[in-house]
mmCIF file of C-alpha atoms in Angstrom:
data_model
loop_
_atom_site.group_PDB
_atom_site.id
_atom_site.type_symbol
_atom_site.label_atom_id
_atom_site.label_comp_id
_atom_site.label_asym_id
_atom_site.label_seq_id
_atom_site.Cartn_x
_atom_site.Cartn_y
_atom_site.Cartn_z
ATOM 1 C CA MET C 1 0.000 0.000 0.000
ATOM 2 C CA LYS C 2 1.257 3.484 -0.815
ATOM 3 C CA ILE C 3 0.524 5.926 2.025
ATOM 4 C CA LEU C 4 0.815 9.698 1.695
ATOM 5 C CA TYR C 5 1.609 11.477 4.986
ATOM 6 C CA LEU C 6 0.589 15.154 5.016
ATOM 7 C CA LEU C 7 2.778 17.342 7.225
ATOM 8 C CA ASP C 8 3.304 21.066 7.503
ATOM 9 C CA LYS C 9 7.032 20.679 8.080
ATOM 10 C CA PHE C 10 9.042 17.511 8.046
ATOM 11 C CA SER C 11 11.174 17.843 11.113
ATOM 12 C CA PRO C 12 14.264 15.685 11.215
ATOM 13 C CA LYS C 13 14.956 16.622 14.845
ATOM 14 C CA THR C 14 16.157 13.810 17.043
ATOM 15 C CA ASP C 15 13.641 14.613 19.799
ATOM 16 C CA GLU C 16 10.525 14.349 17.606
ATOM 17 C CA THR C 17 10.266 10.617 17.061
ATOM 18 C CA PHE C 18 6.677 9.407 17.177
ATOM 19 C CA ILE C 19 5.774 10.259 13.570
ATOM 20 C CA VAL C 20 9.103 8.936 12.334
ATOM 21 C CA ASN C 21 8.552 5.690 14.271
ATOM 22 C CA GLU C 22 5.088 5.353 12.718
ATOM 23 C CA MET C 23 6.448 5.773 9.197
ATOM 24 C CA VAL C 24 9.350 3.395 9.809
ATOM 25 C CA ALA C 25 6.984 0.720 11.160
ATOM 26 C CA LEU C 26 4.802 1.038 8.047
ATOM 27 C CA LYS C 27 7.862 0.723 5.798
ATOM 28 C CA GLN C 28 9.007 -2.353 7.729
ATOM 29 C CA LEU C 29 5.586 -3.907 7.095
ATOM 30 C CA GLY C 30 6.194 -3.471 3.364
ATOM 31 C CA HIS C 31 4.213 -0.294 2.726
ATOM 32 C CA ILE C 32 5.513 2.615 0.708
ATOM 33 C CA VAL C 33 5.450 5.884 2.648
ATOM 34 C CA VAL C 34 5.506 9.190 0.805
ATOM 35 C CA ILE C 35 5.804 12.347 2.897
ATOM 36 C CA ALA C 36 4.275 15.592 1.643
ATOM 37 C CA ALA C 37 5.528 18.633 3.528
ATOM 38 C CA ASN C 38 5.248 22.344 2.864
ATOM 39 C CA ALA C 39 8.807 22.827 4.119
ATOM 40 C CA ARG C 40 11.624 21.077 5.930
ATOM 41 C CA GLU C 41 13.090 22.370 9.131
ATOM 42 C CA ALA C 42 16.753 23.241 8.797
ATOM 43 C CA GLY C 43 19.363 21.384 10.721
ATOM 44 C CA GLU C 44 22.099 18.884 10.228
ATOM 45 C CA GLU C 45 21.205 16.608 13.136
ATOM 46 C CA PHE C 46 18.772 13.934 12.015
ATOM 47 C CA HIS C 47 16.914 11.211 13.825
ATOM 48 C CA GLU C 48 18.880 8.032 13.043
ATOM 49 C CA GLU C 49 15.812 6.276 11.608
ATOM 50 C CA ILE C 50 15.377 9.063 9.034
ATOM 51 C CA LYS C 51 18.831 8.260 7.685
ATOM 52 C CA ASN C 52 18.462 4.473 7.973
ATOM 53 C CA HIS C 53 15.138 4.376 6.118
ATOM 54 C CA ARG C 54 15.911 7.233 3.710
ATOM 55 C CA LEU C 55 12.725 9.118 4.597
ATOM 56 C CA LEU C 56 14.013 12.385 3.147
ATOM 57 C CA ASP C 57 14.296 10.652 -0.240
ATOM 58 C CA ASP C 58 10.566 9.934 -0.080
ATOM 59 C CA THR C 59 9.518 13.505 0.723
ATOM 60 C CA VAL C 60 7.808 15.837 -1.761
ATOM 61 C CA TYR C 61 7.365 19.577 -1.391
ATOM 62 C CA PRO C 62 4.966 21.931 -3.230
ATOM 63 C CA SER C 63 7.946 23.843 -4.584
ATOM 64 C CA GLY C 64 9.573 20.614 -5.782
ATOM 65 C CA ARG C 65 12.577 21.079 -3.499
ATOM 66 C CA PRO C 66 13.202 21.002 0.238
ATOM 67 C CA ASN C 67 12.887 24.606 1.102
ATOM 68 C CA PHE C 68 13.843 25.364 4.647
ATOM 69 C CA ALA C 69 11.771 28.437 5.301
ATOM 70 C CA GLY C 70 8.928 28.085 2.854
ATOM 71 C CA TYR C 71 8.647 30.729 0.191
ATOM 72 C CA LYS C 72 10.277 34.012 1.138
ATOM 73 C CA ASN C 73 7.276 36.007 -0.099
ATOM 74 C CA GLY C 74 4.080 35.812 -2.104
ATOM 75 C CA ALA C 75 5.744 36.950 -5.306
ATOM 76 C CA GLN C 76 8.178 34.042 -5.155
ATOM 77 C CA LYS C 77 5.303 31.600 -4.646
ATOM 78 C CA ALA C 78 3.339 33.134 -7.544
ATOM 79 C CA LEU C 79 6.399 32.980 -9.812
ATOM 80 C CA ASP C 80 6.701 29.281 -8.994
ATOM 81 C CA PHE C 81 2.978 28.586 -9.435
ATOM 82 C CA PHE C 82 1.913 30.367 -12.649
ATOM 83 C CA PRO C 83 4.364 28.837 -15.158
ATOM 84 C CA LYS C 84 3.523 25.333 -13.892
ATOM 85 C CA PHE C 85 -0.219 26.031 -13.908
ATOM 86 C CA PHE C 86 -0.182 27.415 -17.466
ATOM 87 C CA ARG C 87 1.999 24.519 -18.684
ATOM 88 C CA ASP C 88 -0.482 22.073 -17.137
ATOM 89 C CA PHE C 89 -3.406 23.931 -18.690
ATOM 90 C CA ILE C 90 -1.863 23.823 -22.170
ATOM 91 C CA GLU C 91 -1.028 20.106 -21.839
ATOM 92 C CA SER C 92 -4.278 18.996 -20.194
ATOM 93 C CA PRO C 93 -6.928 21.707 -19.875
ATOM 94 C CA LEU C 94 -9.697 19.464 -18.507
ATOM 95 C CA GLN C 95 -7.557 17.816 -15.818
ATOM 96 C CA THR C 96 -6.055 21.172 -14.816
ATOM 97 C CA ALA C 97 -9.468 22.827 -14.552
ATOM 98 C CA GLN C 98 -10.818 19.890 -12.519
ATOM 99 C CA THR C 99 -7.806 19.989 -10.173
ATOM 100 C CA ALA C 100 -8.073 23.752 -9.726
ATOM 101 C CA ARG C 101 -11.821 23.532 -9.020
ATOM 102 C CA MET C 102 -11.480 20.763 -6.425
ATOM 103 C CA ILE C 103 -8.639 22.492 -4.636
ATOM 104 C CA GLY C 104 -10.274 25.903 -4.939
ATOM 105 C CA ASN C 105 -13.386 24.614 -3.166
ATOM 106 C CA MET C 106 -11.327 23.953 -0.009
ATOM 107 C CA SER C 107 -8.753 26.757 -0.172
ATOM 108 C CA ARG C 108 -9.345 29.764 2.057
ATOM 109 C CA ASP C 109 -7.028 32.080 0.167
ATOM 110 C CA ILE C 110 -4.939 32.272 -2.978
ATOM 111 C CA TRP C 111 -1.665 31.387 -1.212
ATOM 112 C CA ILE C 112 -3.100 28.153 0.186
ATOM 113 C CA PHE C 113 -4.509 27.383 -3.259
ATOM 114 C CA PHE C 114 -1.024 27.784 -4.763
ATOM 115 C CA ASP C 115 0.515 25.368 -2.213
ATOM 116 C CA ASP C 116 -2.245 22.793 -2.577
ATOM 117 C CA TYR C 117 -2.220 22.893 -6.377
ATOM 118 C CA LEU C 118 1.556 22.477 -6.507
ATOM 119 C CA LEU C 119 1.372 19.570 -4.068
ATOM 120 C CA ALA C 120 -1.484 17.896 -5.973
ATOM 121 C CA ARG C 121 0.566 18.312 -9.122
ATOM 122 C CA GLN C 122 3.409 16.342 -7.520
ATOM 123 C CA VAL C 123 1.342 13.459 -6.125
ATOM 124 C CA ARG C 124 -1.412 12.990 -8.732
ATOM 125 C CA ASP C 125 0.466 10.311 -10.694
ATOM 126 C CA MET C 126 1.977 8.476 -7.701
ATOM 127 C CA LYS C 127 -0.910 5.979 -7.353
ATOM 128 C CA ILE C 128 -1.491 6.793 -3.680
ATOM 129 C CA ASP C 129 -3.768 4.283 -1.893
ATOM 130 C CA ILE C 130 -4.538 6.283 1.247
ATOM 131 C CA ILE C 131 -3.725 9.688 2.752
ATOM 132 C CA HIS C 132 -2.847 10.025 6.422
ATOM 133 C CA VAL C 133 -2.805 13.238 8.463
ATOM 134 C CA PRO C 134 -0.971 12.708 11.774
ATOM 135 C CA PHE C 135 -2.153 16.025 13.254
ATOM 136 C CA SER C 136 -5.735 17.224 12.977
ATOM 137 C CA TYR C 137 -5.003 20.853 12.173
ATOM 138 C CA LEU C 138 -7.731 22.328 10.000
ATOM 139 C CA ARG C 139 -5.232 23.251 7.294
ATOM 140 C CA HIS C 140 -4.102 19.626 6.962
ATOM 141 C CA LEU C 141 -7.653 18.318 7.013
ATOM 142 C CA GLU C 142 -8.712 20.665 4.223
ATOM 143 C CA GLN C 143 -5.671 19.605 2.236
ATOM 144 C CA ALA C 144 -6.511 15.926 2.847
ATOM 145 C CA VAL C 145 -10.115 16.384 1.706
ATOM 146 C CA SER C 146 -8.982 18.136 -1.496
ATOM 147 C CA LEU C 147 -6.389 15.492 -2.305
ATOM 148 C CA SER C 148 -8.740 12.665 -1.315
ATOM 149 C CA ASN C 149 -11.381 13.949 -3.732
ATOM 150 C CA LEU C 150 -8.862 14.582 -6.468
ATOM 151 C CA LEU C 151 -7.078 11.230 -6.164
ATOM 152 C CA ARG C 152 -10.285 9.337 -5.254
ATOM 153 C CA VAL C 153 -8.690 7.694 -2.227
ATOM 154 C CA PRO C 154 -9.705 7.686 1.449
ATOM 155 C CA PHE C 155 -7.908 9.616 4.155
ATOM 156 C CA THR C 156 -7.382 9.071 7.850
ATOM 157 C CA TYR C 157 -6.168 11.319 10.588
ATOM 158 C CA THR C 158 -4.960 10.890 14.107
ATOM 159 C CA PHE C 159 -6.448 12.703 17.051
ATOM 160 C CA ARG C 160 -4.027 13.767 19.752
ATOM 161 C CA SER C 161 -5.242 14.637 23.249
ATOM 162 C CA GLY C 162 -5.475 18.384 22.529
ATOM 163 C CA ASP C 163 -7.709 17.703 19.518
ATOM 164 C CA LEU C 164 -10.446 16.278 21.707
ATOM 165 C CA TYR C 165 -11.271 19.560 23.431
ATOM 166 C CA VAL C 166 -13.866 21.094 21.144
ATOM 167 C CA GLU C 167 -14.024 24.418 23.011
ATOM 168 C CA ARG C 168 -10.496 25.149 21.774
ATOM 169 C CA ARG C 169 -11.559 24.925 18.160
ATOM 170 C CA THR C 170 -12.554 27.842 15.976
ATOM 171 C CA ASP C 171 -16.047 28.011 14.466
ATOM 172 C CA ARG C 172 -14.568 27.054 11.090
ATOM 173 C CA GLU C 173 -12.925 23.945 12.602
ATOM 174 C CA LYS C 174 -16.147 22.923 14.371
ATOM 175 C CA GLU C 175 -18.137 23.285 11.139
ATOM 176 C CA PHE C 176 -15.547 21.330 9.176
ATOM 177 C CA ASN C 177 -15.451 18.475 11.709
ATOM 178 C CA ASN C 178 -19.253 18.305 11.836
ATOM 179 C CA ASN C 179 -19.256 17.508 8.113
ATOM 180 C CA LEU C 180 -16.842 14.557 8.413
ATOM 181 C CA HIS C 181 -17.794 10.973 9.145
ATOM 182 C CA PHE C 182 -15.783 9.443 11.981
ATOM 183 C CA ILE C 183 -14.938 5.896 12.886
ATOM 184 C CA SER C 184 -13.911 5.681 16.515
ATOM 185 C CA LEU C 185 -11.312 3.152 17.585
ATOM 186 C CA SER C 186 -10.599 2.242 21.180
ATOM 187 C CA SER C 187 -8.524 -0.306 23.043
ATOM 188 C CA GLY C 188 -11.653 -2.330 23.769
ATOM 189 C CA GLU C 189 -11.255 -2.167 27.525
#
């Protein structure tokens, strides 16, 4: 199974291990893990498992390269987006319009649309089987819904303890979560 992990930043820090351990375990079970991150945190010190399992080799970024601080400004992002979008539109107008419409339905602003389109562009031909979001931030959930619809694959996400306190959520997050269908798993005790 090919699993796409959606992350804001892929952090190779040695003290942040739980997501890395999850991905390594999936790889050891024979699954293919692809990491999609908006940026990569800078630093030379990596968790040993990242090196051993070559997780950075399996990471894609909207910009197409590991960029350590994201785009420096909106103009840089636009200059990256428009040539790729127009090239896609010339080569495949129907697919490009469909992708833009699906992503546009979930994007709150033009900058998020740019990121999500560029990411979708990178993963659309990878034959992803499932999308996983290890943190239930609204931004990641919206991205997962867009990609799930576009790629026609299911997505899952993990709740952490802080995600369970609804009063901390914004109205937009509450509305979004009310429209999802949940399957609850427990230890059975």
